[in-house]
């Protein structure tokens, strides 16, 4: 049956077949390029900050890493790439108090960083309109840290006053009033 599927082709002039087709070199080059592209994408992926945070073994280790990232952002470094920022924004809706404390520590220095301030501003806006009181309080903490030093924080306070004018949680409305008094 194999003779029907693969007809016998005699080798002419006593040539030995190497078993390699003419297109083998092309396929090998394409495979090498694809492997290099995959490896470069994988190396970029392995540099992501969120993978570093997810791999923390203890809460103390997590706090230390977040503090280091925050310090680098304060120094003006571009520590987080676009995938990290997308990861942060996607985890916002599933966050709990622990993640809100992480958001506060990461977004506070972002308000003053030219590269990250638009991202931080959009994240704080999302926190302000969130239906969870802890999210709104976290937004106010972020705003409070940048008042007087960041124009973005001053603008966000005006937005917070608008969004939270009918706030039912007493501790949030008191904190908002305190921030309003701080801003003058």
Coordinates of N, CA and C in Angstrom, one line a residue:
X1 N 0.8 -1.2 0.0 CA 0.0 0.0 0.0 C 0.9 1.3 0.0
X2 N 2.0 1.2 0.7 CA 2.9 2.4 0.7 C 3.4 2.7 -0.7
X3 N 3.6 1.7 -1.5 CA 4.1 1.9 -2.9 C 3.1 2.7 -3.7
X4 N 1.8 2.6 -3.4 CA 0.8 3.4 -4.1 C 0.8 4.8 -3.6
X5 N 1.0 5.1 -2.3 CA 1.0 6.4 -1.8 C 2.3 7.1 -2.1
X6 N 3.4 6.4 -2.0 CA 4.7 7.1 -2.3 C 5.4 6.2 -3.4
X7 N 5.3 6.7 -4.6 CA 5.8 5.9 -5.7 C 7.4 5.9 -5.6
X8 N 7.9 4.8 -6.1 CA 9.3 4.6 -6.1 C 10.0 5.5 -7.2
X9 N 11.0 6.3 -6.7 CA 11.7 7.1 -7.7 C 13.1 6.6 -7.6
X10 N 13.6 6.1 -8.7 CA 15.0 5.6 -8.7 C 16.0 6.7 -8.6
X11 N 17.1 6.5 -7.9 CA 18.2 7.4 -7.8 C 19.1 7.3 -9.0
X12 N 19.3 8.4 -9.7 CA 20.0 8.4 -10.9 C 21.5 8.5 -10.7
X13 N 22.3 7.9 -11.5 CA 23.8 8.0 -11.5 C 24.4 7.6 -10.1
X14 N 23.8 6.7 -9.5 CA 24.3 6.2 -8.2 C 24.4 7.3 -7.1
X15 N 23.5 8.3 -7.2 CA 23.6 9.3 -6.2 C 23.0 8.8 -4.9
X16 N 23.5 9.3 -3.8 CA 23.0 9.0 -2.5 C 22.0 10.1 -2.1
X17 N 20.9 9.7 -1.6 CA 19.9 10.7 -1.1 C 20.3 11.1 0.3
X18 N 20.3 12.4 0.6 CA 20.6 12.9 1.9 C 19.3 12.9 2.8
X19 N 18.2 12.7 2.2 CA 16.9 12.7 3.0 C 16.4 14.1 3.3
X20 N 17.1 15.1 2.7 CA 16.7 16.5 3.0 C 16.2 17.1 1.7
X21 N 15.0 17.7 1.8 CA 14.4 18.3 0.6 C 15.1 19.7 0.3
X22 N 14.8 20.2 -0.9 CA 15.3 21.5 -1.3 C 14.8 22.6 -0.3
X23 N 13.6 22.5 0.2 CA 13.1 23.6 1.0 C 13.4 23.4 2.5
X24 N 14.3 22.5 2.8 CA 14.7 22.3 4.2 C 15.3 23.5 4.8
X25 N 16.2 24.1 4.0 CA 16.9 25.3 4.5 C 16.0 26.5 4.8
X26 N 15.0 26.6 3.9 CA 14.0 27.7 4.1 C 13.2 27.4 5.4
X27 N 12.8 26.2 5.5 CA 12.0 25.8 6.7 C 12.8 26.0 8.0
X28 N 14.0 25.6 7.9 CA 14.9 25.7 9.1 C 15.1 27.2 9.5
X29 N 15.3 28.1 8.5 CA 15.5 29.5 8.7 C 14.2 30.1 9.3
X30 N 13.0 29.7 8.8 CA 11.8 30.2 9.3 C 11.5 29.7 10.7
X31 N 11.9 28.5 11.0 CA 11.8 28.0 12.3 C 12.7 28.7 13.3
X32 N 13.9 29.0 12.9 CA 14.8 29.7 13.8 C 14.3 31.1 14.1
X33 N 13.8 31.8 13.0 CA 13.3 33.1 13.2 C 12.1 33.1 14.2
X34 N 11.2 32.1 14.0 CA 10.0 32.0 14.9 C 10.4 31.7 16.3
X35 N 11.4 30.9 16.5 CA 11.9 30.5 17.8 C 12.5 31.8 18.5
X36 N 13.3 32.5 17.7 CA 13.9 33.7 18.3 C 12.9 34.8 18.6
X37 N 11.9 34.9 17.8 CA 10.8 35.8 18.1 C 10.0 35.4 19.4
X38 N 9.8 34.1 19.5 CA 9.1 33.6 20.7 C 9.9 33.8 21.9
X39 N 11.2 33.5 21.8 CA 12.1 33.7 23.0 C 12.2 35.2 23.4
X40 N 12.2 36.1 22.4 CA 12.3 37.5 22.8 C 11.0 38.0 23.4
X41 N 9.8 37.5 22.9 CA 8.6 37.8 23.6 C 8.5 37.2 25.0
X42 N 9.0 36.0 25.2 CA 9.1 35.4 26.5 C 10.0 36.1 27.4
X43 N 11.1 36.6 26.9 CA 12.0 37.4 27.8 C 11.3 38.7 28.2
X44 N 10.6 39.3 27.3 CA 9.9 40.6 27.7 C 8.8 40.2 28.7
X45 N 8.1 39.1 28.5 CA 7.1 38.7 29.5 C 7.6 38.4 30.8
X46 N 8.8 37.8 30.9 CA 9.4 37.5 32.2 C 9.9 38.7 33.0
X47 N 10.0 39.9 32.3 CA 10.4 41.1 33.0 C 9.2 41.8 33.6
X48 N 8.0 41.3 33.4 CA 6.8 42.0 33.9 C 6.8 42.1 35.4
X49 N 6.4 43.2 35.9 CA 6.4 43.5 37.4 C 5.3 42.6 38.0
X50 N 4.1 42.5 37.4 CA 3.1 41.7 38.0 C 3.4 40.3 38.3
X51 N 4.3 39.7 37.4 CA 4.7 38.3 37.7 C 5.6 38.3 38.9
X52 N 6.4 39.4 39.1 CA 7.2 39.5 40.3 C 6.4 39.6 41.5
X53 N 5.3 40.3 41.4 CA 4.4 40.5 42.6 C 3.6 39.2 42.9
X54 N 3.2 38.5 41.8 CA 2.4 37.3 42.0 C 3.3 36.2 42.7
X55 N 4.6 36.2 42.4 CA 5.5 35.2 42.9 C 6.0 35.4 44.3
X56 N 5.5 36.4 45.0 CA 5.9 36.7 46.4 C 5.5 35.5 47.3
X57 N 6.4 35.2 48.2 CA 6.1 34.1 49.1 C 5.5 34.5 50.4
X58 N 5.6 35.7 50.8 CA 5.0 36.2 52.0 C 4.4 37.6 51.8
X59 N 3.6 38.0 52.7 CA 3.1 39.4 52.7 C 4.2 40.4 52.9
X60 N 5.1 40.1 53.7 CA 6.2 41.1 53.9 C 7.1 41.2 52.7
X61 N 7.3 40.1 52.0 CA 8.0 40.2 50.7 C 7.2 41.0 49.7
X62 N 5.9 40.9 49.6 CA 5.1 41.6 48.7 C 5.2 43.1 49.1
X63 N 5.1 43.5 50.3 CA 5.2 44.9 50.7 C 6.5 45.5 50.4
X64 N 7.6 44.7 50.5 CA 8.9 45.2 50.2 C 9.1 45.4 48.7
X65 N 8.5 44.5 47.9 CA 8.6 44.7 46.4 C 7.8 45.9 46.0
X66 N 6.6 46.0 46.5 CA 5.8 47.2 46.2 C 6.5 48.5 46.5
X67 N 7.1 48.5 47.7 CA 7.8 49.7 48.2 C 8.9 50.0 47.2
X68 N 9.7 49.0 46.8 CA 10.8 49.2 45.8 C 10.3 49.7 44.5
X69 N 9.2 49.2 44.0 CA 8.6 49.7 42.8 C 8.2 51.2 42.9
X70 N 7.5 51.5 44.0 CA 7.1 52.8 44.3 C 8.2 53.8 44.3
X71 N 9.3 53.4 45.0 CA 10.5 54.3 45.0 C 11.1 54.5 43.6
X72 N 11.1 53.5 42.8 CA 11.6 53.7 41.4 C 10.7 54.6 40.6
X73 N 9.4 54.5 40.8 CA 8.5 55.4 40.2 C 8.7 56.8 40.6
X74 N 8.9 57.0 41.9 CA 9.1 58.3 42.5 C 10.4 59.0 41.9
X75 N 11.4 58.1 41.6 CA 12.6 58.6 41.0 C 12.5 58.9 39.5
X76 N 11.3 58.6 39.0 CA 11.1 58.9 37.6 C 11.4 57.8 36.6
X77 N 11.6 56.6 37.1 CA 11.9 55.5 36.3 C 10.7 54.9 35.7
X78 N 10.8 54.4 34.5 CA 9.7 53.7 33.8 C 9.8 52.2 34.2
X79 N 9.2 51.9 35.3 CA 9.3 50.5 35.8 C 8.2 49.6 35.2
X80 N 7.0 50.1 35.1 CA 5.9 49.3 34.6 C 5.7 49.5 33.1
X81 N 5.5 48.4 32.4 CA 5.2 48.5 31.0 C 3.7 48.5 30.7
X82 N 3.3 48.5 29.5 CA 1.9 48.5 29.2 C 1.1 47.3 29.7
X83 N 1.8 46.2 29.6 CA 1.1 44.9 30.1 C 0.9 45.0 31.6
X84 N 1.9 45.5 32.3 CA 1.7 45.7 33.8 C 0.5 46.6 34.1
X85 N 0.4 47.7 33.3 CA -0.7 48.7 33.5 C -2.0 48.1 33.2
X86 N -2.1 47.3 32.2 CA -3.3 46.6 31.8 C -3.7 45.6 32.9
X87 N -2.7 44.9 33.4 CA -2.9 44.0 34.5 C -3.5 44.7 35.8
X88 N -2.9 45.8 36.1 CA -3.4 46.6 37.3 C -4.8 47.0 37.1
X89 N -5.1 47.6 35.9 CA -6.5 48.0 35.6 C -7.5 46.9 35.6
X90 N -7.1 45.7 35.1 CA -8.0 44.6 35.1 C -8.2 44.0 36.4
X91 N -7.3 44.1 37.3 CA -7.5 43.6 38.7 C -8.3 44.5 39.6
X92 N -8.6 45.7 39.1 CA -9.3 46.7 39.9 C -10.7 46.2 40.3
X93 N -11.4 45.6 39.4 CA -12.8 45.2 39.7 C -12.9 44.0 40.6
X94 N -11.8 43.2 40.7 CA -11.8 42.0 41.6 C -11.0 42.2 42.9
X95 N -10.7 43.5 43.2 CA -9.8 43.8 44.3 C -10.5 43.7 45.6
X96 N -9.7 43.5 46.6 CA -10.2 43.5 48.0 C -9.3 44.6 48.7
X97 N -9.4 44.6 50.0 CA -8.7 45.6 50.8 C -7.2 45.5 50.6
X98 N -6.6 44.3 50.5 CA -5.2 44.2 50.3 C -4.8 44.8 49.0
X99 N -5.5 44.5 47.9 CA -5.2 45.1 46.6 C -5.4 46.6 46.6
X100 N -6.3 47.1 47.4 CA -6.5 48.5 47.4 C -5.3 49.2 48.1
X101 N -4.7 48.5 49.1 CA -3.5 49.1 49.7 C -2.4 49.1 48.7
X102 N -2.3 48.0 47.9 CA -1.3 48.0 46.8 C -1.5 49.1 45.8
X103 N -2.8 49.3 45.4 CA -3.1 50.4 44.5 C -2.7 51.7 45.1
X104 N -2.9 51.9 46.3 CA -2.6 53.2 47.0 C -1.1 53.4 46.9
X105 N -0.3 52.4 47.2 CA 1.2 52.5 47.2 C 1.7 52.7 45.8
X106 N 1.1 52.1 44.8 CA 1.6 52.2 43.5 C 1.1 53.5 42.8
X107 N -0.1 53.9 43.0 CA -0.6 55.0 42.3 C -0.2 56.4 42.9
X108 N 0.1 56.4 44.2 CA 0.5 57.7 44.8 C 1.7 58.3 44.1
X109 N 2.8 57.6 43.9 CA 3.9 58.2 43.2 C 3.6 58.4 41.7
X110 N 2.7 57.7 41.1 CA 2.4 57.8 39.7 C 1.7 59.1 39.4
X111 N 1.1 59.8 40.4 CA 0.4 61.1 40.1 C 1.5 62.1 39.8
X112 N 2.7 62.0 40.3 CA 3.7 63.0 40.0 C 4.7 62.6 38.9
X113 N 4.5 61.4 38.4 CA 5.4 60.9 37.4 C 4.8 61.2 36.0
X114 N 5.5 61.9 35.1 CA 5.0 62.3 33.8 C 4.5 61.1 33.0
X115 N 5.2 60.0 33.1 CA 4.9 58.9 32.2 C 3.6 58.2 32.7
X116 N 3.3 58.2 34.0 CA 2.2 57.4 34.5 C 1.0 58.2 35.0
X117 N 1.1 59.6 35.0 CA 0.1 60.3 35.7 C -1.3 60.2 35.0
X118 N -1.4 60.0 33.7 CA -2.7 59.8 33.0 C -3.3 58.5 33.4
X119 N -2.4 57.5 33.5 CA -2.9 56.2 33.9 C -3.4 56.2 35.4
X120 N -2.7 56.9 36.2 CA -3.1 57.0 37.6 C -4.4 57.8 37.7
X121 N -4.5 58.8 36.9 CA -5.7 59.6 37.0 C -6.9 58.8 36.6
X122 N -6.8 58.0 35.5 CA -7.9 57.2 35.1 C -8.3 56.1 36.2
X123 N -7.2 55.6 36.8 CA -7.5 54.5 37.8 C -8.2 55.2 39.1
X124 N -7.7 56.3 39.5 CA -8.4 57.0 40.6 C -9.8 57.3 40.3
X125 N -10.1 57.8 39.1 CA -11.5 58.0 38.7 C -12.3 56.8 38.8
X126 N -11.8 55.6 38.3 CA -12.5 54.4 38.5 C -12.8 54.0 39.9
X127 N -11.8 54.3 40.8 CA -11.9 54.0 42.2 C -13.0 54.9 42.8
X128 N -13.0 56.2 42.4 CA -14.0 57.1 42.9 C -15.5 56.7 42.6
X129 N -15.7 56.1 41.5 CA -17.1 55.8 41.1 C -17.4 54.3 41.4
X130 N -16.5 53.6 42.0 CA -16.7 52.2 42.4 C -17.8 52.1 43.5
X131 N -18.6 51.1 43.5 CA -19.6 50.9 44.4 C -19.1 50.5 45.8
X132 N -17.9 50.1 45.9 CA -17.3 49.6 47.2 C -16.7 50.8 47.9
X133 N -17.1 50.9 49.2 CA -16.6 52.1 50.0 C -15.1 52.0 50.1
X134 N -14.5 50.9 50.3 CA -13.0 50.8 50.4 C -12.3 51.3 49.2
X135 N -12.9 51.1 48.0 CA -12.3 51.6 46.8 C -12.3 53.1 46.8
X136 N -13.5 53.7 47.1 CA -13.6 55.2 47.2 C -12.6 55.8 48.2
X137 N -12.5 55.1 49.3 CA -11.5 55.6 50.4 C -10.1 55.5 49.9
X138 N -9.8 54.4 49.1 CA -8.4 54.3 48.6 C -8.2 55.4 47.6
X139 N -9.2 55.8 46.8 CA -9.0 56.9 45.8 C -8.7 58.2 46.6
X140 N -9.4 58.4 47.7 CA -9.2 59.6 48.5 C -7.8 59.6 49.1
X141 N -7.3 58.4 49.5 CA -5.9 58.3 50.0 C -4.9 58.7 49.0
X142 N -5.1 58.2 47.8 CA -4.2 58.5 46.7 C -4.2 60.0 46.4
X143 N -5.4 60.6 46.3 CA -5.5 62.0 46.1 C -4.9 62.8 47.2
X144 N -5.1 62.4 48.4 CA -4.5 63.1 49.6 C -3.0 63.1 49.6
X145 N -2.4 62.1 49.1 CA -1.0 62.0 49.1 C -0.3 63.0 48.1
X146 N -1.1 63.4 47.1 CA -0.5 64.3 46.1 C -1.0 65.7 46.1
X147 N -1.9 66.0 47.1 CA -2.4 67.4 47.2 C -1.2 68.4 47.4
X148 N -1.3 69.4 46.7 CA -0.3 70.5 46.9 C 1.0 70.2 46.1
X149 N 1.3 69.0 45.8 CA 2.5 68.7 45.0 C 2.2 68.3 43.6
X150 N 1.0 67.9 43.3 CA 0.6 67.4 42.0 C -0.6 68.1 41.5
X151 N -0.5 68.7 40.3 CA -1.7 69.3 39.7 C -2.8 68.3 39.5
X152 N -2.4 67.1 39.1 CA -3.3 66.0 38.8 C -4.1 65.7 40.1
X153 N -3.5 65.6 41.2 CA -4.2 65.3 42.5 C -5.2 66.5 42.8
X154 N -4.8 67.7 42.6 CA -5.7 68.8 42.8 C -6.9 68.7 41.9
X155 N -6.8 68.4 40.7 CA -7.9 68.2 39.7 C -8.8 67.0 40.2
X156 N -8.1 65.9 40.6 CA -8.9 64.8 41.1 C -9.7 65.1 42.3
X157 N -9.2 66.0 43.2 CA -10.0 66.3 44.4 C -11.3 67.1 44.0
X158 N -11.2 67.9 43.0 CA -12.4 68.6 42.5 C -13.4 67.6 41.9
X159 N -12.8 66.6 41.2 CA -13.7 65.5 40.7 C -14.3 64.7 41.8
X160 N -13.5 64.4 42.8 CA -14.0 63.6 44.0 C -15.1 64.4 44.7
X161 N -15.0 65.7 44.8 CA -16.0 66.5 45.4 C -17.3 66.4 44.7
X162 N -17.2 66.3 43.3 CA -18.4 66.2 42.5 C -19.0 64.7 42.6
X163 N -18.1 63.7 42.4 CA -18.6 62.3 42.5 C -19.2 61.9 43.8
X164 N -18.5 62.4 44.9 CA -18.9 61.9 46.2 C -19.7 62.9 47.0
X165 N -20.4 63.8 46.3 CA -21.2 64.8 47.0 C -22.4 64.2 47.8
X166 N -22.9 63.1 47.4 CA -24.0 62.4 48.1 C -23.5 61.1 48.8
X167 N -22.3 61.1 49.3 CA -21.7 59.9 49.9 C -22.4 59.6 51.2
X168 N -22.8 58.3 51.3 CA -23.5 57.8 52.4 C -22.6 57.3 53.6
X169 N -21.4 56.9 53.2 CA -20.5 56.4 54.2 C -19.9 57.6 55.0
X170 N -20.0 57.6 56.3 CA -19.6 58.8 57.1 C -18.1 59.0 57.0
X171 N -17.4 57.8 57.2 CA -15.9 58.0 57.2 C -15.3 58.5 55.9
X172 N -16.0 58.2 54.8 CA -15.5 58.7 53.5 C -15.8 60.2 53.4
X173 N -17.1 60.6 53.8 CA -17.4 62.0 53.7 C -16.6 62.9 54.6
X174 N -16.2 62.3 55.8 CA -15.4 63.1 56.7 C -14.0 63.2 56.1
X175 N -13.4 62.2 55.6 CA -12.1 62.2 54.9 C -12.1 63.2 53.8
X176 N -13.2 63.2 53.0 CA -13.3 64.1 51.9 C -13.3 65.6 52.3
X177 N -14.0 65.8 53.4 CA -14.1 67.2 54.0 C -12.7 67.6 54.5
X178 N -12.0 66.7 55.1 CA -10.7 67.0 55.6 C -9.7 67.3 54.4
X179 N -9.8 66.6 53.3 CA -9.0 66.8 52.2 C -9.4 68.2 51.5
X180 N -10.6 68.5 51.5 CA -11.1 69.7 51.0 C -10.6 70.9 51.8
X181 N -10.5 70.7 53.1 CA -9.9 71.8 54.0 C -8.4 71.9 53.8
X182 N -7.7 70.8 53.5 CA -6.3 70.8 53.3 C -6.0 71.5 52.0
X183 N -6.8 71.3 51.0 CA -6.6 72.0 49.7 C -6.8 73.5 49.7
X184 N -7.8 73.9 50.6 CA -8.1 75.3 50.7 C -9.1 75.7 49.7

